[in-house]
JSON list of C-alpha atoms in Angstrom, two decimals:
[
{"chain": "A", "resi": 12, "resn": "GLU", "atom": "CA", "xyz": [64.36, 24.85, -35.46]},
{"chain": "A", "resi": 13, "resn": "PRO", "atom": "CA", "xyz": [65.71, 24.51, -39.01]},
{"chain": "A", "resi": 14, "resn": "GLU", "atom": "CA", "xyz": [64.91, 21.24, -40.71]},
{"chain": "A", "resi": 15, "resn": "VAL", "atom": "CA", "xyz": [65.37, 19.40, -43.98]},
{"chain": "A", "resi": 16, "resn": "THR", "atom": "CA", "xyz": [62.20, 19.28, -46.07]},
{"chain": "A", "resi": 17, "resn": "GLN", "atom": "CA", "xyz": [61.32, 16.94, -48.90]},
{"chain": "A", "resi": 18, "resn": "THR", "atom": "CA", "xyz": [58.64, 16.91, -51.59]},
{"chain": "A", "resi": 19, "resn": "PRO", "atom": "CA", "xyz": [56.52, 15.11, -52.48]},
{"chain": "A", "resi": 20, "resn": "SER", "atom": "CA", "xyz": [55.85, 12.94, -49.46]},
{"chain": "A", "resi": 21, "resn": "HIS", "atom": "CA", "xyz": [54.58, 10.16, -51.72]},
{"chain": "A", "resi": 22, "resn": "GLN", "atom": "CA", "xyz": [55.17, 9.66, -55.43]},
{"chain": "A", "resi": 23, "resn": "VAL", "atom": "CA", "xyz": [53.54, 6.96, -57.52]},
{"chain": "A", "resi": 24, "resn": "THR", "atom": "CA", "xyz": [54.90, 6.35, -61.00]},
{"chain": "A", "resi": 25, "resn": "GLN", "atom": "CA", "xyz": [54.82, 3.82, -63.80]},
{"chain": "A", "resi": 26, "resn": "MET", "atom": "CA", "xyz": [57.86, 1.69, -64.55]},
{"chain": "A", "resi": 27, "resn": "GLY", "atom": "CA", "xyz": [60.10, 3.39, -67.08]},
{"chain": "A", "resi": 28, "resn": "GLN", "atom": "CA", "xyz": [59.02, 6.91, -66.15]},
{"chain": "A", "resi": 29, "resn": "GLU", "atom": "CA", "xyz": [61.37, 9.58, -64.87]},
{"chain": "A", "resi": 30, "resn": "VAL", "atom": "CA", "xyz": [60.93, 10.95, -61.37]},
{"chain": "A", "resi": 31, "resn": "ILE", "atom": "CA", "xyz": [62.52, 13.87, -59.58]},
{"chain": "A", "resi": 32, "resn": "LEU", "atom": "CA", "xyz": [62.60, 13.92, -55.81]},
{"chain": "A", "resi": 33, "resn": "ARG", "atom": "CA", "xyz": [63.15, 17.28, -54.21]},
{"chain": "A", "resi": 34, "resn": "CYS", "atom": "CA", "xyz": [64.87, 18.32, -51.01]},
{"chain": "A", "resi": 35, "resn": "VAL", "atom": "CA", "xyz": [65.53, 21.63, -49.33]},
{"chain": "A", "resi": 36, "resn": "PRO", "atom": "CA", "xyz": [68.50, 21.16, -46.99]},
{"chain": "A", "resi": 37, "resn": "ILE", "atom": "CA", "xyz": [69.10, 23.27, -43.91]},
{"chain": "A", "resi": 38, "resn": "SER", "atom": "CA", "xyz": [70.09, 26.67, -45.21]},
{"chain": "A", "resi": 39, "resn": "ASN", "atom": "CA", "xyz": [73.68, 27.00, -44.00]},
{"chain": "A", "resi": 40, "resn": "HIS", "atom": "CA", "xyz": [74.59, 23.36, -44.60]},
{"chain": "A", "resi": 41, "resn": "LEU", "atom": "CA", "xyz": [77.19, 22.52, -47.21]},
{"chain": "A", "resi": 42, "resn": "TYR", "atom": "CA", "xyz": [77.05, 18.75, -47.60]},
{"chain": "A", "resi": 43, "resn": "PHE", "atom": "CA", "xyz": [74.05, 16.92, -49.00]},
{"chain": "A", "resi": 44, "resn": "TYR", "atom": "CA", "xyz": [73.16, 13.26, -49.16]},
{"chain": "A", "resi": 45, "resn": "TRP", "atom": "CA", "xyz": [70.58, 10.85, -50.47]},
{"chain": "A", "resi": 46, "resn": "TYR", "atom": "CA", "xyz": [69.78, 7.55, -48.79]},
{"chain": "A", "resi": 47, "resn": "ARG", "atom": "CA", "xyz": [67.12, 5.00, -49.52]},
{"chain": "A", "resi": 48, "resn": "GLN", "atom": "CA", "xyz": [65.28, 2.45, -47.42]},
{"chain": "A", "resi": 49, "resn": "ILE", "atom": "CA", "xyz": [63.43, -0.41, -49.05]},
{"chain": "A", "resi": 50, "resn": "LEU", "atom": "CA", "xyz": [60.41, -1.32, -46.94]},
{"chain": "A", "resi": 51, "resn": "GLY", "atom": "CA", "xyz": [61.45, -3.22, -43.83]},
{"chain": "A", "resi": 52, "resn": "GLN", "atom": "CA", "xyz": [65.15, -3.03, -44.64]},
{"chain": "A", "resi": 53, "resn": "LYS", "atom": "CA", "xyz": [68.06, -0.93, -43.54]},
{"chain": "A", "resi": 54, "resn": "VAL", "atom": "CA", "xyz": [68.95, 2.55, -44.69]},
{"chain": "A", "resi": 55, "resn": "GLU", "atom": "CA", "xyz": [71.43, 2.54, -47.59]},
{"chain": "A", "resi": 56, "resn": "PHE", "atom": "CA", "xyz": [73.73, 5.35, -48.68]},
{"chain": "A", "resi": 57, "resn": "LEU", "atom": "CA", "xyz": [73.28, 6.48, -52.27]},
{"chain": "A", "resi": 58, "resn": "VAL", "atom": "CA", "xyz": [75.33, 9.61, -52.85]},
{"chain": "A", "resi": 59, "resn": "SER", "atom": "CA", "xyz": [76.97, 12.58, -51.21]},
{"chain": "A", "resi": 60, "resn": "PHE", "atom": "CA", "xyz": [77.34, 16.01, -52.81]},
{"chain": "A", "resi": 61, "resn": "TYR", "atom": "CA", "xyz": [79.54, 18.97, -52.02]},
{"chain": "A", "resi": 62, "resn": "ASN", "atom": "CA", "xyz": [80.57, 22.09, -53.88]},
{"chain": "A", "resi": 63, "resn": "ASN", "atom": "CA", "xyz": [78.31, 21.24, -56.81]},
{"chain": "A", "resi": 64, "resn": "GLU", "atom": "CA", "xyz": [79.72, 17.82, -57.44]},
{"chain": "A", "resi": 65, "resn": "ILE", "atom": "CA", "xyz": [79.36, 14.26, -56.26]},
{"chain": "A", "resi": 66, "resn": "SER", "atom": "CA", "xyz": [81.91, 13.43, -53.58]},
{"chain": "A", "resi": 67, "resn": "GLU", "atom": "CA", "xyz": [80.98, 9.78, -53.20]},
{"chain": "A", "resi": 68, "resn": "LYS", "atom": "CA", "xyz": [78.41, 7.35, -54.56]},
{"chain": "A", "resi": 69, "resn": "SER", "atom": "CA", "xyz": [77.48, 3.78, -53.82]},
{"chain": "A", "resi": 70, "resn": "GLU", "atom": "CA", "xyz": [77.14, 0.90, -56.27]},
{"chain": "A", "resi": 71, "resn": "ILE", "atom": "CA", "xyz": [73.38, 1.42, -56.13]},
{"chain": "A", "resi": 72, "resn": "PHE", "atom": "CA", "xyz": [73.81, 4.88, -57.67]},
{"chain": "A", "resi": 73, "resn": "ASP", "atom": "CA", "xyz": [74.16, 3.81, -61.30]},
{"chain": "A", "resi": 74, "resn": "ASP", "atom": "CA", "xyz": [73.64, 5.72, -64.54]},
{"chain": "A", "resi": 75, "resn": "GLN", "atom": "CA", "xyz": [69.91, 5.87, -63.96]},
{"chain": "A", "resi": 76, "resn": "PHE", "atom": "CA", "xyz": [70.44, 8.20, -61.02]},
{"chain": "A", "resi": 77, "resn": "SER", "atom": "CA", "xyz": [71.60, 11.79, -61.00]},
{"chain": "A", "resi": 78, "resn": "VAL", "atom": "CA", "xyz": [71.69, 14.61, -58.48]},
{"chain": "A", "resi": 79, "resn": "GLU", "atom": "CA", "xyz": [71.63, 18.33, -58.93]},
{"chain": "A", "resi": 80, "resn": "ARG", "atom": "CA", "xyz": [71.57, 21.53, -56.96]},
{"chain": "A", "resi": 81, "resn": "PRO", "atom": "CA", "xyz": [69.74, 23.69, -59.48]},
{"chain": "A", "resi": 82, "resn": "ASP", "atom": "CA", "xyz": [69.62, 26.78, -57.29]},
{"chain": "A", "resi": 83, "resn": "GLY", "atom": "CA", "xyz": [70.78, 27.91, -53.87]},
{"chain": "A", "resi": 84, "resn": "SER", "atom": "CA", "xyz": [68.18, 25.98, -51.94]},
{"chain": "A", "resi": 85, "resn": "ASN", "atom": "CA", "xyz": [67.03, 22.80, -53.70]},
{"chain": "A", "resi": 86, "resn": "PHE", "atom": "CA", "xyz": [68.81, 19.48, -53.99]},
{"chain": "A", "resi": 87, "resn": "THR", "atom": "CA", "xyz": [67.24, 16.95, -56.33]},
{"chain": "A", "resi": 88, "resn": "LEU", "atom": "CA", "xyz": [67.53, 13.25, -57.05]},
{"chain": "A", "resi": 89, "resn": "LYS", "atom": "CA", "xyz": [66.45, 12.15, -60.53]},
{"chain": "A", "resi": 90, "resn": "ILE", "atom": "CA", "xyz": [65.76, 8.58, -61.55]},
{"chain": "A", "resi": 91, "resn": "ARG", "atom": "CA", "xyz": [65.66, 8.46, -65.35]},
{"chain": "A", "resi": 92, "resn": "SER", "atom": "CA", "xyz": [63.79, 5.25, -66.00]},
{"chain": "A", "resi": 93, "resn": "THR", "atom": "CA", "xyz": [62.28, 3.81, -62.86]},
{"chain": "A", "resi": 94, "resn": "LYS", "atom": "CA", "xyz": [62.25, 0.09, -62.14]},
{"chain": "A", "resi": 95, "resn": "LEU", "atom": "CA", "xyz": [60.02, -1.83, -59.76]},
{"chain": "A", "resi": 96, "resn": "GLU", "atom": "CA", "xyz": [62.97, -2.30, -57.42]},
{"chain": "A", "resi": 97, "resn": "ASP", "atom": "CA", "xyz": [63.36, 1.46, -57.06]},
{"chain": "A", "resi": 98, "resn": "SER", "atom": "CA", "xyz": [60.29, 1.45, -54.85]},
{"chain": "A", "resi": 99, "resn": "ALA", "atom": "CA", "xyz": [61.56, 2.66, -51.49]},
{"chain": "A", "resi": 100, "resn": "MET", "atom": "CA", "xyz": [61.63, 5.54, -49.06]},
{"chain": "A", "resi": 101, "resn": "TYR", "atom": "CA", "xyz": [64.20, 8.12, -50.13]},
{"chain": "A", "resi": 102, "resn": "PHE", "atom": "CA", "xyz": [65.75, 10.30, -47.47]},
{"chain": "A", "resi": 103, "resn": "CYS", "atom": "CA", "xyz": [67.67, 13.48, -48.06]},
{"chain": "A", "resi": 104, "resn": "ALA", "atom": "CA", "xyz": [70.15, 14.63, -45.42]},
{"chain": "A", "resi": 105, "resn": "SER", "atom": "CA", "xyz": [72.43, 17.58, -44.95]},
{"chain": "A", "resi": 106, "resn": "SER", "atom": "CA", "xyz": [75.32, 18.51, -42.70]},
{"chain": "A", "resi": 107, "resn": "LEU", "atom": "CA", "xyz": [77.20, 21.70, -41.99]},
{"chain": "A", "resi": 108, "resn": "LEU", "atom": "CA", "xyz": [80.61, 20.14, -42.27]},
{"chain": "A", "resi": 109, "resn": "THR", "atom": "CA", "xyz": [81.74, 16.70, -43.36]},
{"chain": "A", "resi": 110, "resn": "SER", "atom": "CA", "xyz": [79.98, 14.21, -41.20]},
{"chain": "A", "resi": 111, "resn": "SER", "atom": "CA", "xyz": [83.16, 13.31, -39.38]},
{"chain": "A", "resi": 112, "resn": "TYR", "atom": "CA", "xyz": [82.78, 16.60, -37.56]},
{"chain": "A", "resi": 113, "resn": "ASN", "atom": "CA", "xyz": [79.07, 17.10, -37.65]},
{"chain": "A", "resi": 114, "resn": "GLU", "atom": "CA", "xyz": [75.98, 14.98, -37.77]},
{"chain": "A", "resi": 115, "resn": "GLN", "atom": "CA", "xyz": [73.68, 14.59, -40.69]},
{"chain": "A", "resi": 116, "resn": "PHE", "atom": "CA", "xyz": [70.09, 15.78, -40.35]},
{"chain": "A", "resi": 117, "resn": "PHE", "atom": "CA", "xyz": [67.49, 13.79, -42.21]},
{"chain": "A", "resi": 118, "resn": "GLY", "atom": "CA", "xyz": [64.37, 14.95, -44.01]},
{"chain": "A", "resi": 119, "resn": "PRO", "atom": "CA", "xyz": [60.98, 13.26, -43.59]},
{"chain": "A", "resi": 120, "resn": "GLY", "atom": "CA", "xyz": [61.46, 11.15, -46.71]},
{"chain": "A", "resi": 121, "resn": "THR", "atom": "CA", "xyz": [59.66, 10.59, -50.00]},
{"chain": "A", "resi": 122, "resn": "ARG", "atom": "CA", "xyz": [57.95, 7.27, -50.47]},
{"chain": "A", "resi": 123, "resn": "LEU", "atom": "CA", "xyz": [58.39, 6.22, -54.12]},
{"chain": "A", "resi": 124, "resn": "THR", "atom": "CA", "xyz": [56.09, 3.54, -55.47]},
{"chain": "A", "resi": 125, "resn": "VAL", "atom": "CA", "xyz": [56.84, 2.17, -58.94]},
{"chain": "A", "resi": 126, "resn": "LEU", "atom": "CA", "xyz": [54.00, 0.24, -60.55]},
{"chain": "B", "resi": 18, "resn": "GLU", "atom": "CA", "xyz": [84.36, -1.67, -46.05]},
{"chain": "B", "resi": 19, "resn": "LEU", "atom": "CA", "xyz": [82.66, -0.87, -42.77]},
{"chain": "B", "resi": 20, "resn": "LYS", "atom": "CA", "xyz": [79.90, -3.28, -41.81]},
{"chain": "B", "resi": 21, "resn": "VAL", "atom": "CA", "xyz": [77.53, -2.67, -38.92]},
{"chain": "B", "resi": 22, "resn": "GLU", "atom": "CA", "xyz": [75.63, -5.41, -37.16]},
{"chain": "B", "resi": 23, "resn": "GLN", "atom": "CA", "xyz": [72.98, -5.18, -34.47]},
{"chain": "B", "resi": 24, "resn": "ASN", "atom": "CA", "xyz": [71.39, -7.61, -32.12]},
{"chain": "B", "resi": 25, "resn": "PRO", "atom": "CA", "xyz": [68.76, -8.40, -31.41]},
{"chain": "B", "resi": 26, "resn": "LEU", "atom": "CA", "xyz": [66.89, -7.50, -34.59]},
{"chain": "B", "resi": 27, "resn": "PHE", "atom": "CA", "xyz": [63.54, -7.81, -32.84]},
{"chain": "B", "resi": 28, "resn": "LEU", "atom": "CA", "xyz": [62.90, -7.11, -29.19]},
{"chain": "B", "resi": 29, "resn": "SER", "atom": "CA", "xyz": [59.67, -7.34, -27.29]},
{"chain": "B", "resi": 30, "resn": "MET", "atom": "CA", "xyz": [59.91, -6.17, -23.72]},
{"chain": "B", "resi": 31, "resn": "GLN", "atom": "CA", "xyz": [57.58, -5.38, -20.89]},
{"chain": "B", "resi": 32, "resn": "GLU", "atom": "CA", "xyz": [57.12, -1.90, -19.54]},
{"chain": "B", "resi": 33, "resn": "GLY", "atom": "CA", "xyz": [59.38, -1.21, -16.63]},
{"chain": "B", "resi": 34, "resn": "LYS", "atom": "CA", "xyz": [62.09, -3.66, -17.69]},
{"chain": "B", "resi": 35, "resn": "ASN", "atom": "CA", "xyz": [65.67, -2.93, -18.70]},
{"chain": "B", "resi": 36, "resn": "TYR", "atom": "CA", "xyz": [67.39, -4.15, -21.83]},
{"chain": "B", "resi": 37, "resn": "THR", "atom": "CA", "xyz": [70.44, -3.54, -24.00]},
{"chain": "B", "resi": 38, "resn": "ILE", "atom": "CA", "xyz": [70.79, -3.40, -27.77]},
{"chain": "B", "resi": 39, "resn": "TYR", "atom": "CA", "xyz": [74.24, -4.25, -29.11]},
{"chain": "B", "resi": 40, "resn": "CYS", "atom": "CA", "xyz": [75.95, -2.80, -32.14]},
{"chain": "B", "resi": 41, "resn": "ASN", "atom": "CA", "xyz": [79.15, -4.29, -33.54]},
{"chain": "B", "resi": 42, "resn": "TYR", "atom": "CA", "xyz": [81.12, -2.78, -36.38]},
{"chain": "B", "resi": 43, "resn": "SER", "atom": "CA", "xyz": [83.80, -4.34, -38.51]},
{"chain": "B", "resi": 44, "resn": "THR", "atom": "CA", "xyz": [86.51, -1.72, -38.94]},
{"chain": "B", "resi": 45, "resn": "THR", "atom": "CA", "xyz": [87.58, 1.44, -37.22]},
{"chain": "B", "resi": 46, "resn": "SER", "atom": "CA", "xyz": [84.92, 4.11, -37.36]},
{"chain": "B", "resi": 47, "resn": "ASP", "atom": "CA", "xyz": [85.36, 7.77, -36.56]},
{"chain": "B", "resi": 48, "resn": "ARG", "atom": "CA", "xyz": [81.88, 8.15, -35.18]},
{"chain": "B", "resi": 49, "resn": "LEU", "atom": "CA", "xyz": [79.03, 6.02, -34.01]},
{"chain": "B", "resi": 50, "resn": "TYR", "atom": "CA", "xyz": [75.43, 7.22, -34.25]},
{"chain": "B", "resi": 51, "resn": "TRP", "atom": "CA", "xyz": [72.16, 6.01, -32.86]},
{"chain": "B", "resi": 52, "resn": "TYR", "atom": "CA", "xyz": [68.91, 6.88, -34.65]},
{"chain": "B", "resi": 53, "resn": "ARG", "atom": "CA", "xyz": [65.29, 6.22, -33.86]},
{"chain": "B", "resi": 54, "resn": "GLN", "atom": "CA", "xyz": [62.68, 5.62, -36.56]},
{"chain": "B", "resi": 55, "resn": "ASP", "atom": "CA", "xyz": [58.94, 5.43, -35.96]},
{"chain": "B", "resi": 56, "resn": "PRO", "atom": "CA", "xyz": [56.91, 3.50, -38.57]},
{"chain": "B", "resi": 57, "resn": "GLY", "atom": "CA", "xyz": [56.69, 5.42, -41.83]},
{"chain": "B", "resi": 58, "resn": "LYS", "atom": "CA", "xyz": [58.69, 8.30, -40.40]},
{"chain": "B", "resi": 59, "resn": "SER", "atom": "CA", "xyz": [62.15, 9.74, -40.80]},
{"chain": "B", "resi": 60, "resn": "LEU", "atom": "CA", "xyz": [65.28, 9.16, -38.77]},
{"chain": "B", "resi": 61, "resn": "GLU", "atom": "CA", "xyz": [65.65, 11.03, -35.51]},
{"chain": "B", "resi": 62, "resn": "SER", "atom": "CA", "xyz": [69.19, 11.46, -34.24]},
{"chain": "B", "resi": 63, "resn": "LEU", "atom": "CA", "xyz": [69.53, 10.20, -30.67]},
{"chain": "B", "resi": 64, "resn": "PHE", "atom": "CA", "xyz": [73.25, 10.11, -29.93]},
{"chain": "B", "resi": 65, "resn": "VAL", "atom": "CA", "xyz": [76.59, 10.84, -31.56]},
{"chain": "B", "resi": 66, "resn": "LEU", "atom": "CA", "xyz": [79.48, 9.04, -29.89]},
{"chain": "B", "resi": 67, "resn": "LEU", "atom": "CA", "xyz": [82.87, 10.45, -30.70]},
{"chain": "B", "resi": 68, "resn": "SER", "atom": "CA", "xyz": [85.50, 8.61, -28.73]},
{"chain": "B", "resi": 69, "resn": "ASN", "atom": "CA", "xyz": [86.36, 5.49, -26.79]},
{"chain": "B", "resi": 70, "resn": "GLY", "atom": "CA", "xyz": [84.55, 5.32, -23.49]},
{"chain": "B", "resi": 71, "resn": "ALA", "atom": "CA", "xyz": [81.97, 7.90, -24.52]},
{"chain": "B", "resi": 72, "resn": "VAL", "atom": "CA", "xyz": [78.70, 7.58, -22.65]},
{"chain": "B", "resi": 73, "resn": "LYS", "atom": "CA", "xyz": [75.63, 9.69, -23.33]},
{"chain": "B", "resi": 74, "resn": "GLN", "atom": "CA", "xyz": [72.25, 9.61, -21.68]},
{"chain": "B", "resi": 75, "resn": "GLU", "atom": "CA", "xyz": [68.89, 11.06, -22.64]},
{"chain": "B", "resi": 76, "resn": "GLY", "atom": "CA", "xyz": [65.92, 10.11, -20.54]},
{"chain": "B", "resi": 77, "resn": "ARG", "atom": "CA", "xyz": [65.61, 6.33, -20.37]},
{"chain": "B", "resi": 78, "resn": "LEU", "atom": "CA", "xyz": [68.22, 5.74, -23.06]},
{"chain": "B", "resi": 79, "resn": "MET", "atom": "CA", "xyz": [71.95, 5.53, -22.54]},
{"chain": "B", "resi": 80, "resn": "ALA", "atom": "CA", "xyz": [74.51, 4.88, -25.27]},
{"chain": "B", "resi": 81, "resn": "SER", "atom": "CA", "xyz": [78.14, 3.90, -24.88]},
{"chain": "B", "resi": 82, "resn": "LEU", "atom": "CA", "xyz": [81.07, 3.25, -27.17]},
{"chain": "B", "resi": 83, "resn": "ASP", "atom": "CA", "xyz": [84.03, 0.90, -26.82]},
{"chain": "B", "resi": 84, "resn": "THR", "atom": "CA", "xyz": [86.23, 1.46, -29.85]},
{"chain": "B", "resi": 85, "resn": "LYS", "atom": "CA", "xyz": [88.68, -1.29, -28.87]},
{"chain": "B", "resi": 86, "resn": "ALA", "atom": "CA", "xyz": [85.92, -3.89, -28.91]},
{"chain": "B", "resi": 87, "resn": "ARG", "atom": "CA", "xyz": [84.20, -2.11, -31.85]},
{"chain": "B", "resi": 88, "resn": "LEU", "atom": "CA", "xyz": [81.03, -2.21, -29.83]},
{"chain": "B", "resi": 89, "resn": "SER", "atom": "CA", "xyz": [78.35, 0.27, -28.96]},
{"chain": "B", "resi": 90, "resn": "THR", "atom": "CA", "xyz": [75.40, -0.37, -26.70]},
{"chain": "B", "resi": 91, "resn": "LEU", "atom": "CA", "xyz": [72.05, 1.30, -26.29]},
{"chain": "B", "resi": 92, "resn": "HIS", "atom": "CA", "xyz": [70.66, 0.61, -22.84]},
{"chain": "B", "resi": 93, "resn": "ILE", "atom": "CA", "xyz": [66.99, 1.07, -22.10]},
{"chain": "B", "resi": 94, "resn": "THR", "atom": "CA", "xyz": [66.00, 1.65, -18.50]},
{"chain": "B", "resi": 95, "resn": "ALA", "atom": "CA", "xyz": [62.46, 1.06, -17.23]},
{"chain": "B", "resi": 96, "resn": "ALA", "atom": "CA", "xyz": [60.97, 0.89, -20.71]},
{"chain": "B", "resi": 97, "resn": "VAL", "atom": "CA", "xyz": [57.74, 2.70, -21.53]},
{"chain": "B", "resi": 98, "resn": "HIS", "atom": "CA", "xyz": [55.42, 2.20, -24.51]},
{"chain": "B", "resi": 99, "resn": "ASP", "atom": "CA", "xyz": [56.58, 5.46, -26.12]},
{"chain": "B", "resi": 100, "resn": "LEU", "atom": "CA", "xyz": [59.98, 3.90, -26.72]},
{"chain": "B", "resi": 101, "resn": "SER", "atom": "CA", "xyz": [58.49, 1.44, -29.23]},
{"chain": "B", "resi": 102, "resn": "ALA", "atom": "CA", "xyz": [60.31, 2.14, -32.51]},
{"chain": "B", "resi": 103, "resn": "THR", "atom": "CA", "xyz": [63.14, 0.85, -34.66]},
{"chain": "B", "resi": 104, "resn": "TYR", "atom": "CA", "xyz": [66.61, 1.82, -33.46]},
{"chain": "B", "resi": 105, "resn": "PHE", "atom": "CA", "xyz": [69.51, 2.01, -35.89]},
{"chain": "B", "resi": 106, "resn": "CYS", "atom": "CA", "xyz": [73.15, 2.31, -35.09]},
{"chain": "B", "resi": 107, "resn": "ALA", "atom": "CA", "xyz": [75.37, 3.70, -37.81]},
{"chain": "B", "resi": 108, "resn": "GLY", "atom": "CA", "xyz": [79.09, 4.20, -38.27]},
{"chain": "B", "resi": 109, "resn": "LEU", "atom": "CA", "xyz": [81.15, 6.56, -40.30]},
{"chain": "B", "resi": 110, "resn": "ALA", "atom": "CA", "xyz": [83.46, 4.94, -42.83]},
{"chain": "B", "resi": 111, "resn": "MET", "atom": "CA", "xyz": [86.94, 6.14, -42.01]},
{"chain": "B", "resi": 112, "resn": "LYS", "atom": "CA", "xyz": [89.75, 7.38, -44.22]},
{"chain": "B", "resi": 113, "resn": "THR", "atom": "CA", "xyz": [88.27, 6.38, -47.57]},
{"chain": "B", "resi": 114, "resn": "SER", "atom": "CA", "xyz": [85.33, 8.62, -47.02]},
{"chain": "B", "resi": 115, "resn": "TYR", "atom": "CA", "xyz": [84.21, 11.12, -44.45]},
{"chain": "B", "resi": 116, "resn": "ASP", "atom": "CA", "xyz": [80.81, 11.39, -46.01]},
{"chain": "B", "resi": 117, "resn": "LYS", "atom": "CA", "xyz": [79.31, 7.96, -45.90]},
{"chain": "B", "resi": 118, "resn": "VAL", "atom": "CA", "xyz": [77.26, 6.77, -42.95]},
{"chain": "B", "resi": 119, "resn": "ILE", "atom": "CA", "xyz": [76.75, 3.01, -42.87]},
{"chain": "B", "resi": 120, "resn": "PHE", "atom": "CA", "xyz": [73.64, 1.83, -41.08]},
{"chain": "B", "resi": 121, "resn": "GLY", "atom": "CA", "xyz": [73.03, -1.38, -39.21]},
{"chain": "B", "resi": 122, "resn": "PRO", "atom": "CA", "xyz": [69.93, -3.46, -39.93]},
{"chain": "B", "resi": 123, "resn": "GLY", "atom": "CA", "xyz": [67.95, -1.90, -37.10]},
{"chain": "B", "resi": 124, "resn": "THR", "atom": "CA", "xyz": [66.39, -3.29, -33.93]},
{"chain": "B", "resi": 125, "resn": "SER", "atom": "CA", "xyz": [62.63, -3.24, -33.86]},
{"chain": "B", "resi": 126, "resn": "LEU", "atom": "CA", "xyz": [61.60, -2.60, -30.27]},
{"chain": "B", "resi": 127, "resn": "SER", "atom": "CA", "xyz": [58.11, -3.24, -29.01]},
{"chain": "B", "resi": 128, "resn": "VAL", "atom": "CA", "xyz": [57.29, -2.30, -25.41]},
{"chain": "B", "resi": 129, "resn": "ILE", "atom": "CA", "xyz": [54.19, -4.02, -24.13]},
{"chain": "B", "resi": 130, "resn": "PRO", "atom": "CA", "xyz": [52.20, -3.15, -21.01]}
]
């Protein structure tokens, strides 16, 4: 069964460093999303992406964050200068259509630890 | 903006017992989802509820949706230890965005022998 994959599973970085989290969505899906979950808290929407541009972003998704689909398969989330409070689990998701008509499928997550 | 609440947030129940988790949401939502998350793992989709009165069942779990009351329930029948996990309900923000899923705080379920 097709699934969303994410790499790495765990990333440790120093405060102020740039990180890139990678996702490979399900191959025929068109909509891509990033969510984050701070340990023990709820899942929060960060950004949605369609047709090579951001369709919506939350207030969390500030100038330090960017997303890109550099090729036909990868979808990346970049944090330019990490802060301690960026430590969280980051989930990528994809859907075939907008999620009003189809559900989002989540990847296994990348645990980001900022020291 | 859509807000999603759940109760209880923590639930410890004995094997074999029944219980219901409640999910309230603040504004009209196109869709209501239930997800399961095991510790340190990703989100597993359990149910997608599309319309008022929708009821779906999978094994010992049954989900329902009452759009008039803005309430969804997840009913657990004859709980077993394998059901121990955190359960999230989530709604879809309507009109302003068809992309954004808003999650509730989660209900941490522990089933004890």
